[in-house]
Each structure stands twice: as structure tokens, then as C-alpha cells.
mmCIF file with all atom_site columns, N, CA and C and ligand atoms in Angstrom:
data_model
loop_
_atom_site.group_PDB
_atom_site.id
_atom_site.type_symbol
_atom_site.label_atom_id
_atom_site.label_alt_id
_atom_site.label_comp_id
_atom_site.label_asym_id
_atom_site.label_entity_id
_atom_site.label_seq_id
_atom_site.pdbx_PDB_ins_code
_atom_site.Cartn_x
_atom_site.Cartn_y
_atom_site.Cartn_z
_atom_site.occupancy
_atom_site.B_iso_or_equiv
_atom_site.pdbx_formal_charge
_atom_site.auth_seq_id
_atom_site.auth_comp_id
_atom_site.auth_asym_id
_atom_site.auth_atom_id
_atom_site.pdbx_PDB_model_num
ATOM   1   N  N   . MET B 1 1  ? 0.816   -1.175 -0.088  1.00 90.00 ? 994  MET B N   1
ATOM   2   C  CA  . MET B 1 1  ? -0.135  0.210  -0.014  1.00 90.00 ? 994  MET B CA  1
ATOM   3   C  C   . MET B 1 1  ? 0.910   1.417  0.087   1.00 90.00 ? 994  MET B C   1
ATOM   4   N  N   . THR B 1 2  ? 0.292   2.144  -0.969  1.00 95.00 ? 995  THR B N   1
ATOM   5   C  CA  . THR B 1 2  ? 1.288   3.382  -0.794  1.00 95.00 ? 995  THR B CA  1
ATOM   6   C  C   . THR B 1 2  ? 0.456   4.500  -0.126  1.00 95.00 ? 995  THR B C   1
ATOM   7   N  N   . CYS B 1 3  ? 1.379   5.673  0.145   1.00 96.00 ? 996  CYS B N   1
ATOM   8   C  CA  . CYS B 1 3  ? 0.490   6.788  0.702   1.00 96.00 ? 996  CYS B CA  1
ATOM   9   C  C   . CYS B 1 3  ? -0.120  7.561  -0.449  1.00 96.00 ? 996  CYS B C   1
ATOM   10  N  N   . PRO B 1 4  ? -1.408  7.780  -0.114  1.00 95.00 ? 997  PRO B N   1
ATOM   11  C  CA  . PRO B 1 4  ? -2.361  8.503  -1.089  1.00 95.00 ? 997  PRO B CA  1
ATOM   12  C  C   . PRO B 1 4  ? -1.842  10.075 -1.604  1.00 95.00 ? 997  PRO B C   1
ATOM   13  N  N   . ILE B 1 5  ? -0.966  10.447 -0.432  1.00 94.00 ? 998  ILE B N   1
ATOM   14  C  CA  . ILE B 1 5  ? -0.568  11.745 -0.492  1.00 94.00 ? 998  ILE B CA  1
ATOM   15  C  C   . ILE B 1 5  ? 0.563   12.140 -1.306  1.00 94.00 ? 998  ILE B C   1
ATOM   16  N  N   . CYS B 1 6  ? 1.497   11.124 -0.931  1.00 96.00 ? 999  CYS B N   1
ATOM   17  C  CA  . CYS B 1 6  ? 2.879   11.370 -1.687  1.00 96.00 ? 999  CYS B CA  1
ATOM   18  C  C   . CYS B 1 6  ? 3.394   10.129 -2.264  1.00 96.00 ? 999  CYS B C   1
ATOM   19  N  N   . GLN B 1 7  ? 2.707   9.181  -2.435  1.00 96.00 ? 1000 GLN B N   1
ATOM   20  C  CA  . GLN B 1 7  ? 3.002   7.781  -2.980  1.00 96.00 ? 1000 GLN B CA  1
ATOM   21  C  C   . GLN B 1 7  ? 4.093   7.141  -2.659  1.00 96.00 ? 1000 GLN B C   1
ATOM   22  N  N   . LYS B 1 8  ? 4.504   7.536  -1.123  1.00 97.00 ? 1001 LYS B N   1
ATOM   23  C  CA  . LYS B 1 8  ? 5.580   6.722  -0.548  1.00 97.00 ? 1001 LYS B CA  1
ATOM   24  C  C   . LYS B 1 8  ? 4.864   5.330  0.109   1.00 97.00 ? 1001 LYS B C   1
ATOM   25  N  N   . PRO B 1 9  ? 5.737   4.185  0.318   1.00 97.00 ? 1002 PRO B N   1
ATOM   26  C  CA  . PRO B 1 9  ? 5.017   3.295  1.275   1.00 97.00 ? 1002 PRO B CA  1
ATOM   27  C  C   . PRO B 1 9  ? 4.555   3.559  2.447   1.00 97.00 ? 1002 PRO B C   1
ATOM   28  N  N   . SER B 1 10 ? 3.258   3.011  2.577   1.00 97.00 ? 1003 SER B N   1
ATOM   29  C  CA  . SER B 1 10 ? 2.776   3.462  4.155   1.00 97.00 ? 1003 SER B CA  1
ATOM   30  C  C   . SER B 1 10 ? 3.201   2.777  5.204   1.00 97.00 ? 1003 SER B C   1
ATOM   31  N  N   . VAL B 1 11 ? 3.188   3.326  6.213   1.00 96.00 ? 1004 VAL B N   1
ATOM   32  C  CA  . VAL B 1 11 ? 3.538   2.924  7.522   1.00 96.00 ? 1004 VAL B CA  1
ATOM   33  C  C   . VAL B 1 11 ? 2.413   2.333  8.477   1.00 96.00 ? 1004 VAL B C   1
ATOM   34  N  N   . PRO B 1 12 ? 2.412   1.109  9.000   1.00 96.00 ? 1005 PRO B N   1
ATOM   35  C  CA  . PRO B 1 12 ? 1.184   0.680  9.808   1.00 96.00 ? 1005 PRO B CA  1
ATOM   36  C  C   . PRO B 1 12 ? 0.516   1.705  10.877  1.00 96.00 ? 1005 PRO B C   1
ATOM   37  N  N   . GLU B 1 13 ? 1.702   2.262  11.515  1.00 96.00 ? 1006 GLU B N   1
ATOM   38  C  CA  . GLU B 1 13 ? 1.076   3.184  12.325  1.00 96.00 ? 1006 GLU B CA  1
ATOM   39  C  C   . GLU B 1 13 ? 0.057   4.318  11.914  1.00 96.00 ? 1006 GLU B C   1
ATOM   40  N  N   . TYR B 1 14 ? 0.370   4.578  10.520  1.00 96.00 ? 1007 TYR B N   1
ATOM   41  C  CA  . TYR B 1 14 ? -0.460  5.711  9.940   1.00 96.00 ? 1007 TYR B CA  1
ATOM   42  C  C   . TYR B 1 14 ? -1.233  5.516  8.881   1.00 96.00 ? 1007 TYR B C   1
ATOM   43  N  N   . THR B 1 15 ? -1.380  4.050  8.631   1.00 95.00 ? 1008 THR B N   1
ATOM   44  C  CA  . THR B 1 15 ? -1.917  3.449  7.445   1.00 95.00 ? 1008 THR B CA  1
ATOM   45  C  C   . THR B 1 15 ? -3.210  4.160  7.050   1.00 95.00 ? 1008 THR B C   1
ATOM   46  N  N   . PRO B 1 16 ? -3.692  4.715  6.008   1.00 96.00 ? 1009 PRO B N   1
ATOM   47  C  CA  . PRO B 1 16 ? -2.726  4.179  4.441   1.00 96.00 ? 1009 PRO B CA  1
ATOM   48  C  C   . PRO B 1 16 ? -1.593  5.403  4.363   1.00 96.00 ? 1009 PRO B C   1
ATOM   49  N  N   . PHE B 1 17 ? -1.255  6.080  5.249   1.00 96.00 ? 1010 PHE B N   1
ATOM   50  C  CA  . PHE B 1 17 ? -0.396  7.230  4.902   1.00 96.00 ? 1010 PHE B CA  1
ATOM   51  C  C   . PHE B 1 17 ? 1.104   6.676  5.588   1.00 96.00 ? 1010 PHE B C   1
ATOM   52  N  N   . CYS B 1 18 ? 2.046   7.498  5.011   1.00 97.00 ? 1011 CYS B N   1
ATOM   53  C  CA  . CYS B 1 18 ? 3.378   7.301  5.311   1.00 97.00 ? 1011 CYS B CA  1
ATOM   54  C  C   . CYS B 1 18 ? 3.841   7.718  6.621   1.00 97.00 ? 1011 CYS B C   1
ATOM   55  N  N   . SER B 1 19 ? 3.245   8.836  6.982   1.00 97.00 ? 1012 SER B N   1
ATOM   56  C  CA  . SER B 1 19 ? 3.652   9.618  8.100   1.00 97.00 ? 1012 SER B CA  1
ATOM   57  C  C   . SER B 1 19 ? 2.551   10.351 8.884   1.00 97.00 ? 1012 SER B C   1
ATOM   58  N  N   . LYS B 1 20 ? 2.710   10.868 9.998   1.00 97.00 ? 1013 LYS B N   1
ATOM   59  C  CA  . LYS B 1 20 ? 1.757   11.564 10.522  1.00 97.00 ? 1013 LYS B CA  1
ATOM   60  C  C   . LYS B 1 20 ? 1.533   13.140 9.649   1.00 97.00 ? 1013 LYS B C   1
ATOM   61  N  N   . HIS B 1 21 ? 2.778   13.534 9.110   1.00 97.00 ? 1014 HIS B N   1
ATOM   62  C  CA  . HIS B 1 21 ? 2.462   14.530 8.304   1.00 97.00 ? 1014 HIS B CA  1
ATOM   63  C  C   . HIS B 1 21 ? 1.349   14.494 7.095   1.00 97.00 ? 1014 HIS B C   1
ATOM   64  N  N   . CYS B 1 22 ? 1.465   13.358 6.300   1.00 96.00 ? 1015 CYS B N   1
ATOM   65  C  CA  . CYS B 1 22 ? 0.461   13.030 5.301   1.00 96.00 ? 1015 CYS B CA  1
ATOM   66  C  C   . CYS B 1 22 ? -0.808  13.026 5.927   1.00 96.00 ? 1015 CYS B C   1
ATOM   67  N  N   . LYS B 1 23 ? -0.886  12.204 7.053   1.00 96.00 ? 1016 LYS B N   1
ATOM   68  C  CA  . LYS B 1 23 ? -2.310  11.933 7.545   1.00 96.00 ? 1016 LYS B CA  1
ATOM   69  C  C   . LYS B 1 23 ? -2.796  13.246 7.956   1.00 96.00 ? 1016 LYS B C   1
ATOM   70  N  N   . ASN B 1 24 ? -2.259  14.388 8.398   1.00 96.00 ? 1017 ASN B N   1
ATOM   71  C  CA  . ASN B 1 24 ? -2.555  15.694 8.727   1.00 96.00 ? 1017 ASN B CA  1
ATOM   72  C  C   . ASN B 1 24 ? -2.909  16.429 7.379   1.00 96.00 ? 1017 ASN B C   1
ATOM   73  N  N   . VAL B 1 25 ? -2.217  16.181 6.461   1.00 95.00 ? 1018 VAL B N   1
ATOM   74  C  CA  . VAL B 1 25 ? -2.571  16.823 5.094   1.00 95.00 ? 1018 VAL B CA  1
ATOM   75  C  C   . VAL B 1 25 ? -3.806  16.447 4.387   1.00 95.00 ? 1018 VAL B C   1
ATOM   76  N  N   . ASP B 1 26 ? -4.042  15.068 4.634   1.00 94.00 ? 1019 ASP B N   1
ATOM   77  C  CA  . ASP B 1 26 ? -5.288  14.549 4.340   1.00 94.00 ? 1019 ASP B CA  1
ATOM   78  C  C   . ASP B 1 26 ? -6.617  15.111 5.066   1.00 94.00 ? 1019 ASP B C   1
ATOM   79  N  N   . LEU B 1 27 ? -6.186  15.077 6.237   1.00 92.00 ? 1020 LEU B N   1
ATOM   80  C  CA  . LEU B 1 27 ? -7.387  15.559 7.309   1.00 92.00 ? 1020 LEU B CA  1
ATOM   81  C  C   . LEU B 1 27 ? -7.566  17.101 6.964   1.00 92.00 ? 1020 LEU B C   1
ATOM   82  N  N   . LEU B 1 28 ? -6.544  17.918 6.431   1.00 92.00 ? 1021 LEU B N   1
ATOM   83  C  CA  . LEU B 1 28 ? -6.778  19.045 6.232   1.00 92.00 ? 1021 LEU B CA  1
ATOM   84  C  C   . LEU B 1 28 ? -7.513  19.231 5.010   1.00 92.00 ? 1021 LEU B C   1
ATOM   85  N  N   . LYS B 1 29 ? -7.337  18.458 3.860   1.00 90.00 ? 1022 LYS B N   1
ATOM   86  C  CA  . LYS B 1 29 ? -8.076  18.761 2.612   1.00 90.00 ? 1022 LYS B CA  1
ATOM   87  C  C   . LYS B 1 29 ? -9.460  18.501 3.091   1.00 90.00 ? 1022 LYS B C   1
ATOM   88  N  N   . TRP B 1 30 ? -9.966  17.298 4.056   1.00 88.00 ? 1023 TRP B N   1
ATOM   89  C  CA  . TRP B 1 30 ? -11.231 17.212 4.030   1.00 88.00 ? 1023 TRP B CA  1
ATOM   90  C  C   . TRP B 1 30 ? -11.942 18.259 4.904   1.00 88.00 ? 1023 TRP B C   1
ATOM   91  N  N   . LEU B 1 31 ? -11.225 18.700 5.951   1.00 87.00 ? 1024 LEU B N   1
ATOM   92  C  CA  . LEU B 1 31 ? -11.606 20.057 6.604   1.00 87.00 ? 1024 LEU B CA  1
ATOM   93  C  C   . LEU B 1 31 ? -12.030 21.158 5.636   1.00 87.00 ? 1024 LEU B C   1
ATOM   94  N  N   . ASN B 1 32 ? -11.260 21.472 4.656   1.00 84.00 ? 1025 ASN B N   1
ATOM   95  C  CA  . ASN B 1 32 ? -11.326 22.424 3.613   1.00 84.00 ? 1025 ASN B CA  1
ATOM   96  C  C   . ASN B 1 32 ? -12.185 22.417 2.914   1.00 84.00 ? 1025 ASN B C   1
ATOM   97  N  N   . GLU B 1 33 ? -12.675 21.194 2.284   1.00 78.00 ? 1026 GLU B N   1
ATOM   98  C  CA  . GLU B 1 33 ? -13.478 20.824 1.550   1.00 78.00 ? 1026 GLU B CA  1
ATOM   99  C  C   . GLU B 1 33 ? -15.014 20.857 2.114   1.00 78.00 ? 1026 GLU B C   1
ATOM   100 N  N   . ASP B 1 34 ? -14.919 20.289 3.445   1.00 66.00 ? 1027 ASP B N   1
ATOM   101 C  CA  . ASP B 1 34 ? -16.159 20.212 4.192   1.00 66.00 ? 1027 ASP B CA  1
ATOM   102 C  C   . ASP B 1 34 ? -17.032 21.367 4.628   1.00 66.00 ? 1027 ASP B C   1
ATOM   103 N  N   . TYR B 1 35 ? -15.910 22.272 4.960   1.00 59.00 ? 1028 TYR B N   1
ATOM   104 C  CA  . TYR B 1 35 ? -16.460 23.468 5.459   1.00 59.00 ? 1028 TYR B CA  1
ATOM   105 C  C   . TYR B 1 35 ? -16.102 24.881 4.886   1.00 59.00 ? 1028 TYR B C   1
ATOM   106 N  N   . LYS B 1 36 ? -15.479 24.602 3.816   1.00 61.00 ? 1029 LYS B N   1
ATOM   107 C  CA  . LYS B 1 36 ? -15.480 25.829 3.037   1.00 61.00 ? 1029 LYS B CA  1
ATOM   108 C  C   . LYS B 1 36 ? -15.194 27.255 3.560   1.00 61.00 ? 1029 LYS B C   1
ATOM   109 N  N   . VAL B 1 37 ? -14.448 27.240 4.574   1.00 55.00 ? 1030 VAL B N   1
ATOM   110 C  CA  . VAL B 1 37 ? -13.930 28.331 5.350   1.00 55.00 ? 1030 VAL B CA  1
ATOM   111 C  C   . VAL B 1 37 ? -12.545 28.702 4.709   1.00 55.00 ? 1030 VAL B C   1
ATOM   112 N  N   . PRO B 1 38 ? -12.448 30.241 4.905   1.00 60.00 ? 1031 PRO B N   1
ATOM   113 C  CA  . PRO B 1 38 ? -11.303 30.704 4.139   1.00 60.00 ? 1031 PRO B CA  1
ATOM   114 C  C   . PRO B 1 38 ? -10.019 30.106 5.077   1.00 60.00 ? 1031 PRO B C   1
ATOM   115 N  N   . ALA B 1 39 ? -9.326  29.047 4.583   1.00 60.00 ? 1032 ALA B N   1
ATOM   116 C  CA  . ALA B 1 39 ? -8.473  28.629 5.197   1.00 60.00 ? 1032 ALA B CA  1
ATOM   117 C  C   . ALA B 1 39 ? -7.002  29.378 5.452   1.00 60.00 ? 1032 ALA B C   1
ATOM   118 N  N   . GLU B 1 40 ? -6.448  29.256 6.503   1.00 66.00 ? 1033 GLU B N   1
ATOM   119 C  CA  . GLU B 1 40 ? -5.079  29.871 6.420   1.00 66.00 ? 1033 GLU B CA  1
ATOM   120 C  C   . GLU B 1 40 ? -3.849  29.293 5.455   1.00 66.00 ? 1033 GLU B C   1
ATOM   121 N  N   . PRO B 1 41 ? -3.323  30.084 5.003   1.00 68.00 ? 1034 PRO B N   1
ATOM   122 C  CA  . PRO B 1 41 ? -2.214  29.219 4.199   1.00 68.00 ? 1034 PRO B CA  1
ATOM   123 C  C   . PRO B 1 41 ? -1.466  28.177 5.131   1.00 68.00 ? 1034 PRO B C   1
ATOM   124 N  N   . VAL B 1 42 ? -1.604  27.004 4.661   1.00 64.00 ? 1035 VAL B N   1
ATOM   125 C  CA  . VAL B 1 42 ? -0.548  25.995 5.234   1.00 64.00 ? 1035 VAL B CA  1
ATOM   126 C  C   . VAL B 1 42 ? 0.443   25.717 4.433   1.00 64.00 ? 1035 VAL B C   1
ATOM   127 N  N   . ALA B 1 43 ? 1.676   25.558 5.128   1.00 67.00 ? 1036 ALA B N   1
ATOM   128 C  CA  . ALA B 1 43 ? 2.762   25.243 4.609   1.00 67.00 ? 1036 ALA B CA  1
ATOM   129 C  C   . ALA B 1 43 ? 2.793   23.451 4.455   1.00 67.00 ? 1036 ALA B C   1
ATOM   130 N  N   . LEU B 1 44 ? 2.620   23.125 3.243   1.00 65.00 ? 1037 LEU B N   1
ATOM   131 C  CA  . LEU B 1 44 ? 2.717   21.580 2.995   1.00 65.00 ? 1037 LEU B CA  1
ATOM   132 C  C   . LEU B 1 44 ? 3.622   21.466 2.038   1.00 65.00 ? 1037 LEU B C   1
ATOM   133 N  N   . ASP B 1 45 ? 4.105   20.189 2.355   1.00 73.00 ? 1038 ASP B N   1
ATOM   134 C  CA  . ASP B 1 45 ? 5.106   19.849 1.142   1.00 73.00 ? 1038 ASP B CA  1
ATOM   135 C  C   . ASP B 1 45 ? 4.462   19.065 -0.103  1.00 73.00 ? 1038 ASP B C   1
ATOM   136 N  N   . GLU B 1 46 ? 3.822   19.916 -0.823  1.00 69.00 ? 1039 GLU B N   1
ATOM   137 C  CA  . GLU B 1 46 ? 3.230   19.694 -2.096  1.00 69.00 ? 1039 GLU B CA  1
ATOM   138 C  C   . GLU B 1 46 ? 4.293   18.834 -2.980  1.00 69.00 ? 1039 GLU B C   1
ATOM   139 N  N   . GLU B 1 47 ? 4.057   17.361 -3.464  1.00 70.00 ? 1040 GLU B N   1
ATOM   140 C  CA  . GLU B 1 47 ? 5.060   16.746 -4.104  1.00 70.00 ? 1040 GLU B CA  1
ATOM   141 C  C   . GLU B 1 47 ? 4.204   16.398 -5.401  1.00 70.00 ? 1040 GLU B C   1
ATOM   142 N  N   . GLU B 1 48 ? 3.311   17.108 -5.840  1.00 66.00 ? 1041 GLU B N   1
ATOM   143 C  CA  . GLU B 1 48 ? 2.585   16.887 -7.060  1.00 66.00 ? 1041 GLU B CA  1
ATOM   144 C  C   . GLU B 1 48 ? 3.574   17.164 -8.336  1.00 66.00 ? 1041 GLU B C   1
ATOM   145 N  N   . SER B 1 49 ? 3.249   16.505 -9.385  1.00 65.00 ? 1042 SER B N   1
ATOM   146 C  CA  . SER B 1 49 ? 4.382   16.704 -10.346 1.00 65.00 ? 1042 SER B CA  1
ATOM   147 C  C   . SER B 1 49 ? 3.905   17.793 -11.512 1.00 65.00 ? 1042 SER B C   1
HETATM 148 ZN ZN1 . LIG D 2 .  ? 2.928   10.212 2.545   1.00 70.24 ? 2344 LIG D ZN1 1
#
């Protein structure tokens, strides 16, 4: 299984994510989509090509 955020191998502790960071990134995405609040700029490690 790979991390849906950065495509790295996932870690059991944070499955399906590879790290706490990616888990938080995913959580923030959901929060932003759900509540449509003017979110503060969050420094994320965007690794999209
Ligand atoms: Zn990741």
C-alpha cells in the first residue's frame, strides 16, 4: 500500500499514510472541502508533479 498523499510506502502506524504529516495533510483537505472556510495558508510539502 502506498501513501495517497505522496505515494511513498505506507507505515502501519499511519496506514494508509506514510507519516503523521501526510495524515494531517489529508485531514486538512477534508476539513477545507467540508467547511469551505477561508483557510489560512498552510505550508505543506506539495509533491505533485
Ligand atoms: Zn506520504
